[in-house]
Short mmCIF file of C-alpha atoms and ligand atoms in Angstrom, two decimals:
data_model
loop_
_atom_site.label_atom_id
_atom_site.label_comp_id
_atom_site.label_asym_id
_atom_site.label_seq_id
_atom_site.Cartn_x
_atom_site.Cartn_y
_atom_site.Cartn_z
CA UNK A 1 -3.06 -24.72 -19.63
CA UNK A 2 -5.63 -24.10 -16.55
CA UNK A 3 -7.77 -21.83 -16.40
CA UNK A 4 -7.79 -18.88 -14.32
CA UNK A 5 -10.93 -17.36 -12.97
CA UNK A 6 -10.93 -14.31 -12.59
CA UNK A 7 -13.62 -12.02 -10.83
CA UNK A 8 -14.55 -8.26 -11.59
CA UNK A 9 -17.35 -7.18 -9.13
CA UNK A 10 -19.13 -4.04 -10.56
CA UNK A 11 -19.68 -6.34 -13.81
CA UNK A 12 -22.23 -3.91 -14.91
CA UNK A 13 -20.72 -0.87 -14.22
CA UNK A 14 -18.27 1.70 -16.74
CA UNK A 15 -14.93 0.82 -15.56
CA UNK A 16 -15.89 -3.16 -15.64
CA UNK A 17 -17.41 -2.42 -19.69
CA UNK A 18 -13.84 -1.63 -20.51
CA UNK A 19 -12.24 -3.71 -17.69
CA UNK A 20 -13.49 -7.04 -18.92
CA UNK A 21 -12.86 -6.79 -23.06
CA UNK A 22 -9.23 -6.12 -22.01
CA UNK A 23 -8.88 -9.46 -19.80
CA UNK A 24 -10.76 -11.66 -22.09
CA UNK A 25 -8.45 -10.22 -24.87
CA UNK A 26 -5.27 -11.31 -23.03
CA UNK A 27 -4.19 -8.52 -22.41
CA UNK A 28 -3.98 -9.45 -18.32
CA UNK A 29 -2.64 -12.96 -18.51
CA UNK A 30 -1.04 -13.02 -21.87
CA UNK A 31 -2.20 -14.70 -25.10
CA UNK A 32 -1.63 -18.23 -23.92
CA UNK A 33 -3.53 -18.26 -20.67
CA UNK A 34 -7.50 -19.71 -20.73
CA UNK A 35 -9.46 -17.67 -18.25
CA UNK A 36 -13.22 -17.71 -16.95
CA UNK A 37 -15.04 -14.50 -16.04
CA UNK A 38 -17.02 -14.08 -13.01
CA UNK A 39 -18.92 -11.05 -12.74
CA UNK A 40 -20.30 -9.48 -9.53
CA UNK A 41 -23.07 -7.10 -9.15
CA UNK A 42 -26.35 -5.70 -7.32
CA UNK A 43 -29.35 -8.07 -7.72
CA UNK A 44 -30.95 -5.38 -9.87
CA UNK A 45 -28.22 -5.22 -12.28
CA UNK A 46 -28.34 -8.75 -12.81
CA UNK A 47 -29.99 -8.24 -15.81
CA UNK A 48 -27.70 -5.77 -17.12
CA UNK A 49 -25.55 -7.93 -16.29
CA UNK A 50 -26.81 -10.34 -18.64
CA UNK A 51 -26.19 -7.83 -21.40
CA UNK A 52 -22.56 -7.47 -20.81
CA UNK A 53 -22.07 -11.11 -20.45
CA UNK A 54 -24.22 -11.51 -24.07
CA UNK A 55 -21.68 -9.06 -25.80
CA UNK A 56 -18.41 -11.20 -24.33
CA UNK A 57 -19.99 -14.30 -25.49
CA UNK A 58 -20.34 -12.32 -29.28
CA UNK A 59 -16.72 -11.08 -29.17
CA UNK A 60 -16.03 -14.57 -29.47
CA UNK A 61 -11.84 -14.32 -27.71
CA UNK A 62 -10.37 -17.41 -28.40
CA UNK A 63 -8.65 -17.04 -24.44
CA UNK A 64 -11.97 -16.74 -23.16
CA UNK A 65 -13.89 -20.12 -22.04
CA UNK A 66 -16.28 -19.61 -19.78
CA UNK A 67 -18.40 -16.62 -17.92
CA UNK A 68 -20.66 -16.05 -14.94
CA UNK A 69 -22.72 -13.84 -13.75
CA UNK A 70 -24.33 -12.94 -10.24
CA UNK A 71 -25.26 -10.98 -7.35
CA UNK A 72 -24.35 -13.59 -4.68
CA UNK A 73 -20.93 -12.76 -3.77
CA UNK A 74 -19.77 -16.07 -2.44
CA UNK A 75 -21.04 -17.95 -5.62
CA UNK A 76 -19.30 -15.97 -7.68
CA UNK A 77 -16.19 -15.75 -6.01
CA UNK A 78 -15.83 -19.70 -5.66
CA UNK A 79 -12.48 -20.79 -7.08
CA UNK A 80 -10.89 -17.32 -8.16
CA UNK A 81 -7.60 -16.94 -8.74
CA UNK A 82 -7.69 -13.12 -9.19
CA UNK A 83 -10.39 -10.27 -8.10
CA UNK A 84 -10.97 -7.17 -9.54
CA UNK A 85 -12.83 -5.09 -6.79
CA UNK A 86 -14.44 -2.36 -8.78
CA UNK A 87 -18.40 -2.63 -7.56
CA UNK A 88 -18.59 0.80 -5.28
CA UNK A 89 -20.28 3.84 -5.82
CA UNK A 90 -18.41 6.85 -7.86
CA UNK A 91 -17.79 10.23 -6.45
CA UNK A 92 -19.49 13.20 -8.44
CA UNK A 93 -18.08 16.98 -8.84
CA UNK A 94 -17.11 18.56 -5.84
CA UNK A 95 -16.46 15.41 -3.83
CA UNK A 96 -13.66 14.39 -2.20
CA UNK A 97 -12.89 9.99 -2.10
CA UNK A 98 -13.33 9.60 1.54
CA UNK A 99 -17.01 11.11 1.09
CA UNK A 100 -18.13 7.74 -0.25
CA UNK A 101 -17.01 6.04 2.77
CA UNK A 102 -20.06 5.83 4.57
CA UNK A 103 -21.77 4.61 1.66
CA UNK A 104 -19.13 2.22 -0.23
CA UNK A 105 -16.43 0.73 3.23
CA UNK A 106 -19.91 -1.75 4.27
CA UNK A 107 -19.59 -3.59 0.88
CA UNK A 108 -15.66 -4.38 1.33
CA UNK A 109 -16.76 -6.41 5.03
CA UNK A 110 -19.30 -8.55 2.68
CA UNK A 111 -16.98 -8.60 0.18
CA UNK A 112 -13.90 -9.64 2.12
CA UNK A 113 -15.79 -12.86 3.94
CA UNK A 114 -17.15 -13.86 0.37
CA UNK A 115 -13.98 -14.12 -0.70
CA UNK A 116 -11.67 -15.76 2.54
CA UNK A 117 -14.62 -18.48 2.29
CA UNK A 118 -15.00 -19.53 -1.81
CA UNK A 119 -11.86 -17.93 -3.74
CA UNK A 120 -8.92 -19.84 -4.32
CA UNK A 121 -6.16 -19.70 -1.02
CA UNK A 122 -3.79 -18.14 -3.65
CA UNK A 123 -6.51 -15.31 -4.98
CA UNK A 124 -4.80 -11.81 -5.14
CA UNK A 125 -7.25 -8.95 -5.41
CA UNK A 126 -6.93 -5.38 -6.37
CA UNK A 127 -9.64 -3.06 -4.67
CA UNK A 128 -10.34 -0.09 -6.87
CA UNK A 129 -13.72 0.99 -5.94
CA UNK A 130 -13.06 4.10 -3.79
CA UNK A 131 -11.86 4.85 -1.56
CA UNK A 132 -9.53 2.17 -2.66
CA UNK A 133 -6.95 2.17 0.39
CA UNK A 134 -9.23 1.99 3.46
CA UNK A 135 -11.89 -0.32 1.33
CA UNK A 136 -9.16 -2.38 1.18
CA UNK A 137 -7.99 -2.74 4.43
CA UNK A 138 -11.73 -3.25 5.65
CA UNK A 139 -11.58 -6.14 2.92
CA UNK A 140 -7.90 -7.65 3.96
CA UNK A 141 -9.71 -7.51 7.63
CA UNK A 142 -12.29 -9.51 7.32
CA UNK A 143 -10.58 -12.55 5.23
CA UNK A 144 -8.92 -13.83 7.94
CA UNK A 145 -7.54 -16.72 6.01
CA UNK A 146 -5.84 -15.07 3.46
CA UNK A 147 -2.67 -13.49 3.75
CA UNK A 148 -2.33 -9.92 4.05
CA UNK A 149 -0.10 -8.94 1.32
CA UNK A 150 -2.91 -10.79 -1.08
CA UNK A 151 -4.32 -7.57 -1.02
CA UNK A 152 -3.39 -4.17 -3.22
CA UNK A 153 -5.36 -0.81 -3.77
CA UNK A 154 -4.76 0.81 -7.21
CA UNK A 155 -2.71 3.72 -7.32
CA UNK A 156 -1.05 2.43 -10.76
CA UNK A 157 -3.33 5.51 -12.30
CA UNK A 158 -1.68 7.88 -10.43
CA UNK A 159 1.36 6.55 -11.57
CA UNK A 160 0.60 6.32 -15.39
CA UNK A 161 -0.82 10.00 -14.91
CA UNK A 162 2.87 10.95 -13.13
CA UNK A 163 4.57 9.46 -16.41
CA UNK A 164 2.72 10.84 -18.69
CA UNK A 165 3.15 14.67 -17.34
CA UNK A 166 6.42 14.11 -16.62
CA UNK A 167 6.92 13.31 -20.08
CA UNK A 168 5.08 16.09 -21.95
CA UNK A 169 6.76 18.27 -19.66
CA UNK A 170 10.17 17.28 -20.93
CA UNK A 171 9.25 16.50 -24.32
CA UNK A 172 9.93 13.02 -24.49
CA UNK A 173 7.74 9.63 -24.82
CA UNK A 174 5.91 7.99 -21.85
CA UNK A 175 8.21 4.81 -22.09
CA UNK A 176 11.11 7.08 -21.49
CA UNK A 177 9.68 7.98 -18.00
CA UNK A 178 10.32 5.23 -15.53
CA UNK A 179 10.46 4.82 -12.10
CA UNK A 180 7.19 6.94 -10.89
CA UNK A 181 6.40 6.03 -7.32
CA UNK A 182 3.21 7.20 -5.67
CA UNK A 183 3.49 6.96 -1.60
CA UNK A 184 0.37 6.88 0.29
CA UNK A 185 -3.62 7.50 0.17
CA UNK A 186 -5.04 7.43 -4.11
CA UNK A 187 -6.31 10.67 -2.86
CA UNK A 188 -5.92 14.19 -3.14
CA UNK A 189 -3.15 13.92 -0.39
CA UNK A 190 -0.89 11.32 -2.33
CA UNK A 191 1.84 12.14 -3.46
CA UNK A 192 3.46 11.36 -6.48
CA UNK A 193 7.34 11.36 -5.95
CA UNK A 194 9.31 13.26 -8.80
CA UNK A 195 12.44 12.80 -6.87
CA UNK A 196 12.64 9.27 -7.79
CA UNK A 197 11.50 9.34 -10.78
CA UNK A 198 13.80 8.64 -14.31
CA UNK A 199 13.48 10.51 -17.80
CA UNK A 200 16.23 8.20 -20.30
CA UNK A 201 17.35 6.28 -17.22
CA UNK A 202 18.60 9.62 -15.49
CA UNK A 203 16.45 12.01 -12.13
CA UNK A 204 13.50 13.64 -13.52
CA UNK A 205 14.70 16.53 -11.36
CA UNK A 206 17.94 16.86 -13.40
CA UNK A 207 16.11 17.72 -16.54
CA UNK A 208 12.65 19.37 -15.25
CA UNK A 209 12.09 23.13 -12.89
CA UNK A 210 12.02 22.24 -9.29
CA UNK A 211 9.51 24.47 -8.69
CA UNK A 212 7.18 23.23 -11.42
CA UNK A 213 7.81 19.36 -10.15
CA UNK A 214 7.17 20.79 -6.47
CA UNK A 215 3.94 22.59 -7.59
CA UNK A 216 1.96 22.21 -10.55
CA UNK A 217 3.26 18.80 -10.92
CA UNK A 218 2.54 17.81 -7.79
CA UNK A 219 -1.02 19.49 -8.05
CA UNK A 220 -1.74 18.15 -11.36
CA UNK A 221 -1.87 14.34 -10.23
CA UNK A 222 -3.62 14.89 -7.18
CA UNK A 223 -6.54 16.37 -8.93
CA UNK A 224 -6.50 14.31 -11.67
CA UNK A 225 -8.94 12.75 -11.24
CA UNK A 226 -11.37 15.64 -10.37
CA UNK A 227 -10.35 17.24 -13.96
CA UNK A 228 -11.53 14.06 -15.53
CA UNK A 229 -14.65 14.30 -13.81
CA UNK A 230 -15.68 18.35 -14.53
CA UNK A 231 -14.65 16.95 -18.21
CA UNK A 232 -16.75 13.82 -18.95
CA UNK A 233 -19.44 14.31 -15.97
CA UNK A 234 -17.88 11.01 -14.67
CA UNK A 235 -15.21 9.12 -13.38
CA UNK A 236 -12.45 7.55 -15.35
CA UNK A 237 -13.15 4.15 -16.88
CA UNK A 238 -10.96 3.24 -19.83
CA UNK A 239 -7.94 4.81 -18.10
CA UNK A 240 -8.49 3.16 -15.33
CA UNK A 241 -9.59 -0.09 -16.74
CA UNK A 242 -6.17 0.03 -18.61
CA UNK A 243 -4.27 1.08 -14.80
CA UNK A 244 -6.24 -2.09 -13.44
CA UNK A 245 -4.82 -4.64 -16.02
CA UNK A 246 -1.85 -3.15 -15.40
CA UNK A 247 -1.79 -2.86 -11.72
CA UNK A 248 -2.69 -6.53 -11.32
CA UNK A 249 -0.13 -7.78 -13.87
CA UNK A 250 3.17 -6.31 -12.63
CA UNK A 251 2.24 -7.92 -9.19
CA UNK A 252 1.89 -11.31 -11.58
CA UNK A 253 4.62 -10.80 -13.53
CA UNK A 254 8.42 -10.70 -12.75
CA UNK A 255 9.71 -6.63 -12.17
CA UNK A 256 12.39 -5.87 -15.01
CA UNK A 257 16.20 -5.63 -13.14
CA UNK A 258 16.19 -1.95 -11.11
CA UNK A 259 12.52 -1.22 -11.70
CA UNK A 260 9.52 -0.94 -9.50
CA UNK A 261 5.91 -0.07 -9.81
CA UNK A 262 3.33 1.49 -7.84
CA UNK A 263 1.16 -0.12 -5.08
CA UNK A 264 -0.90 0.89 -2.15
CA UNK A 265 -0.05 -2.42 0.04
CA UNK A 266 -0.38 -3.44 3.83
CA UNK A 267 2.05 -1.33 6.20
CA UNK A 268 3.07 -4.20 8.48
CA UNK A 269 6.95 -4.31 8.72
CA UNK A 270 6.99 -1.47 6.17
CA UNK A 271 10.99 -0.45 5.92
CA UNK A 272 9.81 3.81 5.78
CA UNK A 273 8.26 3.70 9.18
CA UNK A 274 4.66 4.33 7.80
CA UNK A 275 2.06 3.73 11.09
CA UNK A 276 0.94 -0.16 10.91
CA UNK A 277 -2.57 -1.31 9.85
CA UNK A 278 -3.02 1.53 6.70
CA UNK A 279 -2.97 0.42 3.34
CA UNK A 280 0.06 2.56 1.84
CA UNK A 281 1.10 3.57 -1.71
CA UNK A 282 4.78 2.18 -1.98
CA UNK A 283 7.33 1.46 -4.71
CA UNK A 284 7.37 -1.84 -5.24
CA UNK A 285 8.75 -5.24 -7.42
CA UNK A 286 7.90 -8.46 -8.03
CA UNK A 287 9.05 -11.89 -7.97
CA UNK A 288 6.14 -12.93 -9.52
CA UNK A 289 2.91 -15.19 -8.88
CA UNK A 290 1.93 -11.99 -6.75
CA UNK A 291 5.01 -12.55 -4.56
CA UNK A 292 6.32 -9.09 -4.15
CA UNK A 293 8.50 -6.68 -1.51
CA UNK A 294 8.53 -3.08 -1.22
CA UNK A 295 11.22 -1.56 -2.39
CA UNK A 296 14.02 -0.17 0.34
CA UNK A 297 16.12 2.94 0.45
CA UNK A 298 14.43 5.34 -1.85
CA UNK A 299 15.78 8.98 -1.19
CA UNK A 300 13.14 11.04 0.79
CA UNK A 301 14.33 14.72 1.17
CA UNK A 302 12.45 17.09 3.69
CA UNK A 303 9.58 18.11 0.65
CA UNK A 304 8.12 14.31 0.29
CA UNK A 305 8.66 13.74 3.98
CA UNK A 306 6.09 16.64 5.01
CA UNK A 307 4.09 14.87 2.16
CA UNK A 308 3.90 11.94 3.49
CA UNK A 309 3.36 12.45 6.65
CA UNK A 310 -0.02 14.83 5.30
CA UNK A 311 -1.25 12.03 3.32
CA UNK A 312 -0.35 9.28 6.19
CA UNK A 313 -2.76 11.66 8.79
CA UNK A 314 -5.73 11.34 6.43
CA UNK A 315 -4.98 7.22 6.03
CA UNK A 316 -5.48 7.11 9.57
CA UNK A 317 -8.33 9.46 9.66
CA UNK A 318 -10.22 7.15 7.19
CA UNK A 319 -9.47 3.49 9.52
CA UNK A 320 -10.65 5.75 12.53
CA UNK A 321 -14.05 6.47 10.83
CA UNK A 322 -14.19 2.31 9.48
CA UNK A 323 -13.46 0.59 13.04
CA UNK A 324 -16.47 -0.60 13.23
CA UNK A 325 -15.79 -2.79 9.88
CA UNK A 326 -12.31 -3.71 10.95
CA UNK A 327 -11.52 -6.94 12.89
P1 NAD B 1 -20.19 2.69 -11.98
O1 NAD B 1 -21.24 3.35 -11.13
O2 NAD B 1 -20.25 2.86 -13.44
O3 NAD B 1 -20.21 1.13 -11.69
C1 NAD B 1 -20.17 0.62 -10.41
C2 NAD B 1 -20.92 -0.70 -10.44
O4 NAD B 1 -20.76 -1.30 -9.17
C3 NAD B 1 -22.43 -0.55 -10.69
O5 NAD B 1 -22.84 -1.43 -11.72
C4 NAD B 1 -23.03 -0.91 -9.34
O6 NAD B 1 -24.30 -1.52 -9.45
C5 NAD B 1 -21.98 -1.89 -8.84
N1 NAD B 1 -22.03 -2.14 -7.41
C6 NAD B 1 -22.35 -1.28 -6.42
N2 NAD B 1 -22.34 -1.93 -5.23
C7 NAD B 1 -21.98 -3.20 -5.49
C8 NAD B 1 -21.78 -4.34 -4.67
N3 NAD B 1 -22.02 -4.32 -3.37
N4 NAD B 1 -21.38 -5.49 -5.28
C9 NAD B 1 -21.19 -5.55 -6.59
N5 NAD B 1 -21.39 -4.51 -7.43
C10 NAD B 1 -21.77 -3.34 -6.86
O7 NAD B 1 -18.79 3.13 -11.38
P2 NAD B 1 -17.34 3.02 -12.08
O8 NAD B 1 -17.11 4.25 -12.86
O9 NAD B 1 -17.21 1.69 -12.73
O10 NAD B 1 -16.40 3.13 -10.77
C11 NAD B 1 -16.37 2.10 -9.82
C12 NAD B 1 -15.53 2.53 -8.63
O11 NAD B 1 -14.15 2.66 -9.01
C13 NAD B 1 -15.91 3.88 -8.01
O12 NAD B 1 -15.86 3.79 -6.60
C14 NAD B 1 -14.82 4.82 -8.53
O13 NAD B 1 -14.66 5.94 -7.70
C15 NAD B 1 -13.63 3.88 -8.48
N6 NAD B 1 -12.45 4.29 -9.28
C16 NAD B 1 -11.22 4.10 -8.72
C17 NAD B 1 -10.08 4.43 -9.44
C18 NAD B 1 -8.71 4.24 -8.84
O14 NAD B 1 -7.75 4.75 -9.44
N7 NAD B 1 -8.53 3.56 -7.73
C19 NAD B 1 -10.20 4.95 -10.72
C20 NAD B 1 -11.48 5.14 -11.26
C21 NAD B 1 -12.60 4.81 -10.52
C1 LMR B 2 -9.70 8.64 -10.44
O1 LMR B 2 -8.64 8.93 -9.88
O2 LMR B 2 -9.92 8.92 -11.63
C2 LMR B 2 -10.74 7.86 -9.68
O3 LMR B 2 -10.36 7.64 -8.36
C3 LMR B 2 -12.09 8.46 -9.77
C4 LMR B 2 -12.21 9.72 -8.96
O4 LMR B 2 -13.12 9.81 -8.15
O5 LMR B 2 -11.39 10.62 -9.15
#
């Protein structure tokens, strides 16, 4: 078989020290694809870098054949079939996503040329370096060449955080919970959709309190993340190391009959009337190779609408405050 190369740009960083075990393992591509790493990061981590690419080599994966490291984002991105766009700053307590645009929306224009000029025309990339929707519109904008709907932003965490209170709540296993769409920004406006969602193949809302899906539920995913940071002192890594994997692989991989996933993909021709030029969480499946559609006529009662429309606003507030980066 081929090889795939595959990039992960904040090599030397927590989510990519989790991130990059899991891919070399197989656990992306499956257990009969080759792949080659190339890892991304600032000229000073180069030798940290170094380090991670040391401890790969002494793993010794049988899938894994070949890895490189650099700061030089064109040289490493030549030839990739797949990029992992983690190499942005974290938020710490008490900030919200959009605080690090300033800071972390300039590296998505360098990033975004790197890539339309030395990855492979095929490359699908998943920006998950916050935040992850409007970085990765400034990316999709500046690689001309490539197609728009090459491009995600990760709200698969969100998602696998929906399932998982969903199913304490009811008392049943995560893989009984299916179905868990997250619409718009992976901020605290999004808003993950218990209407939708399935507990053993039947509505969530048929089993759980309306109330506590409308509130706490509600409340729960949207600060996620913030809980995880007052707990550790950072940001989430393994979880969502494990969400990136995922993320990228249902958009590889062929959607199961009647399911969908979660995505935060370009809004052009969306079929829910979301404003054009955003990058939007949506439900969607997958023919696979990365070939994928939203999904259409997913009830949206008056609660979610209101929802959406909140966490649209704040989409557009963020591209407002990038224009300069956008072509
Ligand atoms: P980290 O600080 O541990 O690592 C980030 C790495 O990126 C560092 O090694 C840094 O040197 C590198 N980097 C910075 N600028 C770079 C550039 N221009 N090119 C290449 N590398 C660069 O952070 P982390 O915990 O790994 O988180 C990375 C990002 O992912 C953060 O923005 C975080 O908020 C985000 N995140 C998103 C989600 C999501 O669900 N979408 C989940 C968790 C974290
Ligand atoms: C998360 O949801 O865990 C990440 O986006 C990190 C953060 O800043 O919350």
């Amino acid at each position: 078989m081929k090889i795939k190369r595959i990039a992960v740009t904040g090599g030397a960083g927590q989510i990519a020290y989790s991130l990059l075990f899991r891919i070399a393992n197989g656990d992306f591509l499956g257990p009969n694809q080759p792949v080659a790493l190339h890892l991304l990061d600032l000229p000073q981590f180069e030798g940290a870098l170094k380090g991670v690419q040391m401890e790969l080599d002494d793993c010794v994966f049988p899938l894994l054949k070949e890895v490189k490291v650099g700061s030089d984002a064109e040289e490493v991105f030549g030839g990739v079939h797949y990029a992992f766009l983690v190499g942005a700053k974290p938020r710490g307590p008490g900030m919200e996503r959009k605080d690090l645009l300033a800071d972390n929306g300039k590296i998505f224009v360098g990033q975004g040329k790197a890539l339309n000029n030395a990855a492979s025309k095929d490359v699908r990339v998943l920006v998950v370096g916050n935040p992850c929707n409007t970085n990765c519109l400034i990316a999709m904008h500046n690689a001309p060449d490539l197609p728009r709907t090459s491009f995600h932003a990760m709200t698969r965490l969100d998602q696998n955080r929906g399932v998982f209170q969903l199913a304490q709540k009811a008392n049943v296993h995560t893989t009984e919970v299916t179905h868990m769409t997250i619409w718009g920004n992976h901020s605290a406006t999004q808003v993950p959709d218990f209407l939708n969602a399935k507990i053993h193949g039947g509505p969530a809302v048929k089993l759980l309190d309306r109330k506590w899906l409308e509130t706490e539920f509600v409340s729960i995913i949207q600060k996620r993340g913030a809980e995880v940071i007052a707990a550790r002192g950072k940001s989430s890594a393994a979880s969502a190391a494990n969400a990136a994997v995922g993320a990228l692989k249902a958009i590889t991989e062929p959607t199961p009959h009647g399911q969908w996933f979660s995505s935060a993909v370009y809004t052009e021709n969306n079929p829910y009337g979301i404003d054009e030029d955003l990058v939007f969480s949506f439900p969607c499946r997958s023919k696979g190779q990365g070939d994928f559609e939203i999904v259409k006529g997913l009830e949206i009662d008056s609660f979610l609408k209101e929802k959406i429309a909140i966490t649209q606003k704040e989409l557009m507030e963020e591209r407002d405050l990038v224009r300069g980066l956008l072509k």
